[in-house]
Short mmCIF file of C-alpha atoms in Angstrom, two decimals:
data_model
loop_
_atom_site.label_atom_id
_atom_site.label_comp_id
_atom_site.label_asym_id
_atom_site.label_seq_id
_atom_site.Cartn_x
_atom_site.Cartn_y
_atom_site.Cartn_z
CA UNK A 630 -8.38 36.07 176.39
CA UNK A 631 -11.37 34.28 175.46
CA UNK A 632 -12.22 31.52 177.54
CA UNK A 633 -12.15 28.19 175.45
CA UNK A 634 -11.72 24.29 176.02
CA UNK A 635 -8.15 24.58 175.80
CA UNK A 636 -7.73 27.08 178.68
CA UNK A 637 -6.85 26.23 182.27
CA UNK A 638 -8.90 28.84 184.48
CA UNK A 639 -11.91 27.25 186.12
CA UNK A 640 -14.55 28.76 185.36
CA UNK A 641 -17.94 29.40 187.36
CA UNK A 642 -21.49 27.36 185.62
CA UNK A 643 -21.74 28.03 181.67
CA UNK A 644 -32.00 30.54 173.14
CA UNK A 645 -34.64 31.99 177.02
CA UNK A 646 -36.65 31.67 180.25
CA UNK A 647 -36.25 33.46 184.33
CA UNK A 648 -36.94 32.10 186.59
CA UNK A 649 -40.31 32.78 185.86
CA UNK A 650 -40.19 33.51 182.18
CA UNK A 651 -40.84 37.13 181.92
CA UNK A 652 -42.15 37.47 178.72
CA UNK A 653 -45.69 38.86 177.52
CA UNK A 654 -44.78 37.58 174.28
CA UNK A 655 -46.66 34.24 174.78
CA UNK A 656 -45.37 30.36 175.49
CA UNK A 657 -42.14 29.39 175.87
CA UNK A 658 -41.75 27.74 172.48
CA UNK A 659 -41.77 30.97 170.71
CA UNK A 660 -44.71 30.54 168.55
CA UNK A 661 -48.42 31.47 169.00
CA UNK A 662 -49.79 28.30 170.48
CA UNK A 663 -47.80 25.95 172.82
CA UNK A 664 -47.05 22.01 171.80
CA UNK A 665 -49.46 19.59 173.95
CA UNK A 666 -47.10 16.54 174.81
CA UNK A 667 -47.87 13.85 172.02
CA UNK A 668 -49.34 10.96 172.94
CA UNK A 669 -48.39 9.03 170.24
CA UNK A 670 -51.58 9.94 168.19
CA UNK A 671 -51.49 11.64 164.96
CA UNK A 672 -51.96 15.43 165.41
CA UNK A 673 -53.48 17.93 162.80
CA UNK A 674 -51.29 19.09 160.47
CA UNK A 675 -52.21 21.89 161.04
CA UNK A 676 -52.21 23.47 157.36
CA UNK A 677 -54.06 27.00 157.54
CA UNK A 678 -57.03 27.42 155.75
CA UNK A 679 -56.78 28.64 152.26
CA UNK A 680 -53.03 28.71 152.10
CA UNK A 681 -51.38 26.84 149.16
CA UNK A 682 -49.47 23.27 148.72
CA UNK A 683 -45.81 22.86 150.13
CA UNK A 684 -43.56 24.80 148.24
CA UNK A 685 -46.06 27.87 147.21
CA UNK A 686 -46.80 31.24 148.50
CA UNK A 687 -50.41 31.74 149.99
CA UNK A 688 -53.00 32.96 147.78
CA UNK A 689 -53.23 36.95 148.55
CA UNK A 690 -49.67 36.87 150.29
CA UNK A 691 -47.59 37.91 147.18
CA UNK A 692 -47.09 41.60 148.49
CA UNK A 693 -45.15 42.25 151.78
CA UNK A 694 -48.19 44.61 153.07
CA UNK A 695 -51.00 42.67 151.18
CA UNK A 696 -52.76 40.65 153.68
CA UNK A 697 -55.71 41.22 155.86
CA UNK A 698 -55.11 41.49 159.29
CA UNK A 699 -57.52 39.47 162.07
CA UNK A 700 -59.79 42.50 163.14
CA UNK A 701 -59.54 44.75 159.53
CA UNK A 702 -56.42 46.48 158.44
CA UNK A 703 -53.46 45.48 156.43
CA UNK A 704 -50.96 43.25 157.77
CA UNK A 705 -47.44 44.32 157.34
CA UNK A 706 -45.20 41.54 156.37
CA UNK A 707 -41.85 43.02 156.66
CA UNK A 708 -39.74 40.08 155.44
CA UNK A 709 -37.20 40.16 152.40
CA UNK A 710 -34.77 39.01 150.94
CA UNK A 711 -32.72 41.29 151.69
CA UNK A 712 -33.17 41.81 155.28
CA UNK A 713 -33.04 37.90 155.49
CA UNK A 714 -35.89 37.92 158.24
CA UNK A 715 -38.19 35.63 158.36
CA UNK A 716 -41.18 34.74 161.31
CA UNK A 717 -42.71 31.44 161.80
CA UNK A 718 -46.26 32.06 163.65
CA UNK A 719 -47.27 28.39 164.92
CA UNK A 720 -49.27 27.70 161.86
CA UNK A 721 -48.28 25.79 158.14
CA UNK A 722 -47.04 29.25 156.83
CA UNK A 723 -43.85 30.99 157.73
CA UNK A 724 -43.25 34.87 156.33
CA UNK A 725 -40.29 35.04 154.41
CA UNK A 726 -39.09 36.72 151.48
CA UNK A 727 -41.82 39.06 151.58
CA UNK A 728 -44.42 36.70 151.33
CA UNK A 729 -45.97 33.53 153.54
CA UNK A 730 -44.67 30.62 152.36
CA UNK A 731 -46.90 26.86 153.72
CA UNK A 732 -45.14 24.18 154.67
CA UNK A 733 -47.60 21.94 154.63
CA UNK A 734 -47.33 21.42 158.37
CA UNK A 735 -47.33 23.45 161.70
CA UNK A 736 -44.16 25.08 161.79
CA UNK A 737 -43.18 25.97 165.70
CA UNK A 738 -39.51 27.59 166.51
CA UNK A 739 -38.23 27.94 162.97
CA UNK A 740 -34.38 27.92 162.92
CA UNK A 741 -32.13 27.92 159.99
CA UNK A 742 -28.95 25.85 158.97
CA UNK A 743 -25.63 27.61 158.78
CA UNK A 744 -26.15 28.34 155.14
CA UNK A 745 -29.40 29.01 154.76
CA UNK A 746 -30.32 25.51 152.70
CA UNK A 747 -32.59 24.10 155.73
CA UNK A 748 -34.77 24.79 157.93
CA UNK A 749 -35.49 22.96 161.29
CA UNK A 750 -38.60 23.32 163.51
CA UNK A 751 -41.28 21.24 165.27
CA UNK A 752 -44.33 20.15 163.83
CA UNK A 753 -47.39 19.39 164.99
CA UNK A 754 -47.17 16.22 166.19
CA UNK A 755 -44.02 17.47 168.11
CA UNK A 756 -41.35 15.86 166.04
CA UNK A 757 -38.78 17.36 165.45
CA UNK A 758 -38.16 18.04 161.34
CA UNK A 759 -35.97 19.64 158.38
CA UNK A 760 -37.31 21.44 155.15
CA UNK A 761 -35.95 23.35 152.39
CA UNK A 762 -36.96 26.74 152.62
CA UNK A 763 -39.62 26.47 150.08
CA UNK A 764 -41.14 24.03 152.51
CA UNK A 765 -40.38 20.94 150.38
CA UNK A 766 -38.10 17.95 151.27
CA UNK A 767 -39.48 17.44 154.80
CA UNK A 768 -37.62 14.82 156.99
CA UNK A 769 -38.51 14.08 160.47
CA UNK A 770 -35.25 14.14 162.18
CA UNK A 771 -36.23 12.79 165.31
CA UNK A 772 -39.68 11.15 166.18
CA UNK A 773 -41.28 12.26 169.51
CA UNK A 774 -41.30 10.03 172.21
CA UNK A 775 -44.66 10.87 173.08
CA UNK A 776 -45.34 12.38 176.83
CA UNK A 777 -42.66 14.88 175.96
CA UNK A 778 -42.66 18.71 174.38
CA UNK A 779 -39.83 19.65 172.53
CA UNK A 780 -38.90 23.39 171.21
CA UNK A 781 -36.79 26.08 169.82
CA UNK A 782 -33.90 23.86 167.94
CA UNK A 783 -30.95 25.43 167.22
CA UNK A 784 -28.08 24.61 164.59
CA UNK A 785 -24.97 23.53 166.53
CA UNK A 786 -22.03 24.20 164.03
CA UNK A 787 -18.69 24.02 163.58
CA UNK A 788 -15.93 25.24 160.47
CA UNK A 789 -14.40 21.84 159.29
CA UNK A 790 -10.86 20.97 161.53
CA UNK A 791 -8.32 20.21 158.40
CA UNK A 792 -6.65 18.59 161.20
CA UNK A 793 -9.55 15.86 161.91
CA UNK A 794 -10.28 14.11 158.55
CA UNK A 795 -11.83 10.87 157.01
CA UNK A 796 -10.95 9.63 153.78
CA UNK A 797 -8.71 12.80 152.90
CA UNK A 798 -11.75 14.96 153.94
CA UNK A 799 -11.97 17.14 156.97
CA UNK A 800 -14.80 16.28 159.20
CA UNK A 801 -17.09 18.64 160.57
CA UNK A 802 -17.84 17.46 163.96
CA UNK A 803 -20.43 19.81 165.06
CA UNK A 804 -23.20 19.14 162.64
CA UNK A 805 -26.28 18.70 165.03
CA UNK A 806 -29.46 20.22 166.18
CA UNK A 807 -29.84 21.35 169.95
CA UNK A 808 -33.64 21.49 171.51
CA UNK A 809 -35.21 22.02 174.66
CA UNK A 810 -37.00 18.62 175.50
CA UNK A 811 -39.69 19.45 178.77
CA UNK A 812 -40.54 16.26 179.88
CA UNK A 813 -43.22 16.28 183.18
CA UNK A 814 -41.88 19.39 183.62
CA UNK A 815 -38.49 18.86 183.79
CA UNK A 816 -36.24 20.65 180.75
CA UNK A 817 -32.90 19.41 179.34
CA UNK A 818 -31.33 20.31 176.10
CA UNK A 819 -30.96 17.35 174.22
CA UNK A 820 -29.02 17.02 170.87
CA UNK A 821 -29.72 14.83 167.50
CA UNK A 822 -27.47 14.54 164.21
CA UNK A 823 -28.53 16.30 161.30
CA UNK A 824 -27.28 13.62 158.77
CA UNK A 825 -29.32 10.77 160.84
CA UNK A 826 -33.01 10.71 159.98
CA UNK A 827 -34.83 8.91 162.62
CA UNK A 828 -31.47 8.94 165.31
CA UNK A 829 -32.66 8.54 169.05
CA UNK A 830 -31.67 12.16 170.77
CA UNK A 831 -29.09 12.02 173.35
CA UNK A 832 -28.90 14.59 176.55
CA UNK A 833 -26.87 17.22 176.23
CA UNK A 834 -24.49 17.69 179.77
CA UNK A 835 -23.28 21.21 179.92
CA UNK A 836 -19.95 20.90 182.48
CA UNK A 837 -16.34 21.61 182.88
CA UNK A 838 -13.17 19.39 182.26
CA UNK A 839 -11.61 19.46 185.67
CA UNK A 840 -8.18 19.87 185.49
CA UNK A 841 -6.56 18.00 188.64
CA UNK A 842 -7.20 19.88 192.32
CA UNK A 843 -10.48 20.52 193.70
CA UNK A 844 -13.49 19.32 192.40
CA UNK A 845 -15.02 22.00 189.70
CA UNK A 846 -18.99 22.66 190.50
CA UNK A 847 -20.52 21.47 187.67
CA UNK A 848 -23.39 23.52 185.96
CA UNK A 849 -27.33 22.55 186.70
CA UNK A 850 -28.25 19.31 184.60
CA UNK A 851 -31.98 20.02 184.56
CA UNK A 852 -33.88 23.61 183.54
CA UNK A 853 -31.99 24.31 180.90
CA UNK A 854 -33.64 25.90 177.94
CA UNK A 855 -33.91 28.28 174.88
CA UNK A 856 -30.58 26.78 173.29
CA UNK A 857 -29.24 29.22 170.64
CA UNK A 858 -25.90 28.33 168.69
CA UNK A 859 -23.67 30.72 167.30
CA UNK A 860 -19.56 31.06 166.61
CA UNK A 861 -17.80 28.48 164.06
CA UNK A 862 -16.44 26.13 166.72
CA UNK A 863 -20.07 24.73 168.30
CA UNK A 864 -20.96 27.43 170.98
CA UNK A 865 -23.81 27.60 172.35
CA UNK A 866 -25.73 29.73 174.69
CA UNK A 867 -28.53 28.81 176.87
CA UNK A 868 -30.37 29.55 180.02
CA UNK A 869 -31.53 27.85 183.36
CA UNK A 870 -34.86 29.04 184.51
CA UNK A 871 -34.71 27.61 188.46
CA UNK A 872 -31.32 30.32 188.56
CA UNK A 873 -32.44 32.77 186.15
CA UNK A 874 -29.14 32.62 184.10
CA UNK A 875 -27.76 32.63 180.88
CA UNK A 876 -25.24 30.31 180.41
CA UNK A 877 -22.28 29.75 177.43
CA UNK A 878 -21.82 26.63 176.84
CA UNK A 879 -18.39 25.39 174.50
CA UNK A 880 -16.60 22.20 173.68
CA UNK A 881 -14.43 22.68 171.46
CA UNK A 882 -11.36 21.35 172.82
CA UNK A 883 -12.96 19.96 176.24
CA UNK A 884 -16.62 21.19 177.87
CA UNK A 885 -16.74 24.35 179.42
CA UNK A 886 -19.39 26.29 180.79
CA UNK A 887 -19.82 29.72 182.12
CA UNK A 888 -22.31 31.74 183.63
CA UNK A 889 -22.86 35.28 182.17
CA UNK A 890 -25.18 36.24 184.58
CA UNK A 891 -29.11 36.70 185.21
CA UNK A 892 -31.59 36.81 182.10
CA UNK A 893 -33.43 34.49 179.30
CA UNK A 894 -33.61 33.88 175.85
CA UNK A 895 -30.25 34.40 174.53
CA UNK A 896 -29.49 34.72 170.98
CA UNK A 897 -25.51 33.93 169.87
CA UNK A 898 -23.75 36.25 167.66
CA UNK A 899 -22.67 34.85 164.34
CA UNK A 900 -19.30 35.43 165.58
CA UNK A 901 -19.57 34.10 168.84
CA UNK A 902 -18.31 36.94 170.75
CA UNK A 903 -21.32 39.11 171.90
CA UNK A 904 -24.53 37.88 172.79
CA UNK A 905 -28.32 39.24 173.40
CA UNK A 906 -30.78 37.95 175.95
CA UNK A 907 -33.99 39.37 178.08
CA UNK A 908 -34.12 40.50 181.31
CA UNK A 909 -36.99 42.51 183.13
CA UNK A 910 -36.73 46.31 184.43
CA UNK A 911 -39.26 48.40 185.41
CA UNK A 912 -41.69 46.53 184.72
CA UNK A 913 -41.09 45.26 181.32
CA UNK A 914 -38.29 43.15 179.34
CA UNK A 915 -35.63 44.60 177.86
CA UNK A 916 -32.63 43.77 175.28
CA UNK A 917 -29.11 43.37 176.96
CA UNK A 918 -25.80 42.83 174.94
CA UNK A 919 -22.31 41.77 176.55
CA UNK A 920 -19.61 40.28 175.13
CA UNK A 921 -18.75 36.45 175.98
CA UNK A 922 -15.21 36.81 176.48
CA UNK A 923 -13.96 36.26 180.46
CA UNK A 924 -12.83 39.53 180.75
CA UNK A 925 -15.16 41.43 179.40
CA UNK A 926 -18.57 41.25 181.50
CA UNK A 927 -20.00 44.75 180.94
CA UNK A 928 -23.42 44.83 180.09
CA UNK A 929 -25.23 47.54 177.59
CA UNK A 930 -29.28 48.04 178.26
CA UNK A 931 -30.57 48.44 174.00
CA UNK A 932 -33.73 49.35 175.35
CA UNK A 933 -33.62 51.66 178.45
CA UNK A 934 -36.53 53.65 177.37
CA UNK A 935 -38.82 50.90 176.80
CA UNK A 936 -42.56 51.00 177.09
CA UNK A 937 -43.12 47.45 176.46
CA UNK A 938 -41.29 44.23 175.89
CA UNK A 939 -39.09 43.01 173.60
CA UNK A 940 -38.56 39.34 174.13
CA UNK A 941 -36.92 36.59 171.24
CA UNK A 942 -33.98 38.31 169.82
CA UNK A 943 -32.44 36.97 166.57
CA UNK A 944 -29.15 38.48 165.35
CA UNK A 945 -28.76 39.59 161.78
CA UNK A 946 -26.63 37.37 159.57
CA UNK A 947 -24.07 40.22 159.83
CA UNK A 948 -24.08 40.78 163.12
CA UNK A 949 -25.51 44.46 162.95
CA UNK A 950 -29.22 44.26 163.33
CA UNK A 951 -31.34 42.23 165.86
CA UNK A 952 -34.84 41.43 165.86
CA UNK A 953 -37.12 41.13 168.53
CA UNK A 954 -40.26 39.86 169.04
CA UNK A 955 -42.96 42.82 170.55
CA UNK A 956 -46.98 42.67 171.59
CA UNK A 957 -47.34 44.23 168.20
CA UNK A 958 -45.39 42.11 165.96
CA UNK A 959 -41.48 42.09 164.88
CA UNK A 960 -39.67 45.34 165.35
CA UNK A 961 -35.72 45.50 164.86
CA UNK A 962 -32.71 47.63 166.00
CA UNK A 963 -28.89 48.10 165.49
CA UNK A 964 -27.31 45.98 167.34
CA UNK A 965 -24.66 48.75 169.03
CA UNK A 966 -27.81 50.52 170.85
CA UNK A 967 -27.73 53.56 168.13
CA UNK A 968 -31.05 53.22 167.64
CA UNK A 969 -34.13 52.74 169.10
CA UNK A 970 -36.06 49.71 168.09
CA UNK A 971 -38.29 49.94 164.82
CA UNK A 972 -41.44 48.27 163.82
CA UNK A 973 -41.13 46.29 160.66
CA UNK A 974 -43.63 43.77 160.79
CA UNK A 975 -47.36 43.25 162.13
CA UNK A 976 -46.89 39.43 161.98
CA UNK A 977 -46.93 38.02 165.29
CA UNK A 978 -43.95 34.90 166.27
CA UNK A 979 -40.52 34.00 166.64
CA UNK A 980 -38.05 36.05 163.89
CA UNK A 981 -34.96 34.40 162.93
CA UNK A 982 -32.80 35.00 159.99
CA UNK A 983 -31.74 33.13 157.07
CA UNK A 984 -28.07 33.47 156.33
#
């Protein structure tokens, strides 16, 4: 059986990172150029040169293989709409639909809402924010601190319990954004609602319920990282870089977290019951599925031939594709291991997919 709050087996501890990050890919934040700690000082916004205002595509980006790449060539966009992949690079302008669309700010770690309506990311004063996909309607979720670096936010959701309702309508308890916050060098996942522009973030504390007997060792509280949601009842999968784990993380019914064993960035199936994440062989990083239920801990290798690495997975909306981020840009790749992966994109950053 799945394990889930509700079940009485202990269970051993519950994206991204090793314990040295293996990943030629670039920072841990996903995007081309890391977040300095704000200081409290206004940052550049960092809007690209020549792109257009919020809610327009860039000049010259119309045509998925239209733009000029840095050093001559053409630079293969490889977005649609309907592959649903879309790349956010560090800079104002994210590819999507085929084009680059500017946000008007520096878009780092882009992740998308549930259904597709929002976006979430960091800008470039380090705040954490929410646009439409068009890059309009930008709210700044949750101001930064300052001395802190926050990244890769994910969308912690949940279907609506019928059971759990407020004025005659059920309540969605789940609707929050997870982020990495590195603060002096110290990472926890912290957590902020989605419905409360300008709410303090709180820690997140991955543990288990103990259920009477022995003590239950709790999961680490500190070096936890790469948060990625997934599932319709709030899981979440994450991992610690001092251990060099991925964790699943689920509190449903009551907190419980389980290790699933060494590697980094992990990406969450949309159903909740497989999961991707990195781990370095040979040499370079490759893609590993398993599933995420207790008795099922076999791992696959989706890239045992690799020549170079393939760090940042995203799932697919449906579940049957991933995308992963390479030194040449985005390739993807079934996600049973048919295939080998397939470059689709010259665009260099973090894919994710818009449901």
């Amino acid at each position: 059986m799945r394990n889930r709050f509700g079940t009485t087996a202990a269970i051993a501890l519950m994206v991204s990172v090793g314990a040295v990050l293996v990943s030629a890919c670039g920072p841990e934040n996903g995007d081309s150029a890391p977040t300095a700690a704000p200081t409290g000082g206004a940052a550049p916004a960092g809007t690209a040169p020549g792109t257009a205002s919020p809610g327009t595509a860039a000049p010259g980006s119309s045509a998925p293989s239209g733009s000029a790449a840095p050093g001559g060539g053409k630079e293969v966009n490889g977005t649609s709409a309907a592959n649903h992949l879309t790349i956010s690079t560090g800079t104002a302008t994210v590819a999507l639909n085929g084009t680059t669309v500017d946000f008007g700010t520096v878009v780092r770690d882009l992740a998308w809402s549930p259904d597709g309506k929002k976006a979430a990311f960091v800008n470039g004063n380090g705040d954490l924010m929410t646009a439409n996909p068009d890059g309009t309607g930008k709210v700044v979720l949750a101001k930064n601190p300052g001395g802190e670096t926050w990244s890769h936010p994910t969308w912690q959701h949940a279907t609506a319990d019928p059971s759990v309702t407020a004025g005659g309508e059920a309540l969605d308890r789940f609707a929050a954004i997870v982020f990495t916050s590195d603060k002096g060098g110290t990472l926890r996942l912290e957590k902020v609602p989605t419905k409360s522009p300008g709410a303090t973030p709180e820690v997140l504390t991955p543990h288990i319920s103990e259920g009477g007997g022995d003590p239950v060792p709790q999961p680490p509280q500190t070096g936890n990282t790469w948060a990625n949601a997934g599932g319709h009842r709030g899981e979440i999968v994450y991992a610690n870089t001092p251990a060099n784990e991925v964790y699943l993380y689920d509190d449903y019914i009551r907190p419980a977290t389980r290790d699933l064993g060494k590697g980094s960035q992990p990406a969450l199936a949309p159903d909740g019951e497989h999961l991707v994440f990195v781990r370095s062989v040979n040499g370079h990083d490759h893609l590993f599925t398993r599933s995420t239920r207790i008795d099922q801990k076999a791992e696959k290798d989706l890239t045992p031939s690799a020549t170079t690495d393939y760090t940042q997975p995203a799932w697919s909306p449906d579940g049957r594709t991933i995308a992963v981020r390479t030194p040449d840009g985005i390739s993807t790749l079934p996600a049973d291991g048919s295939a080998a992966p397939t470059q689709v994109s010259t665009v260099k950053g973090l894919p994710s997919y818009r449901p």
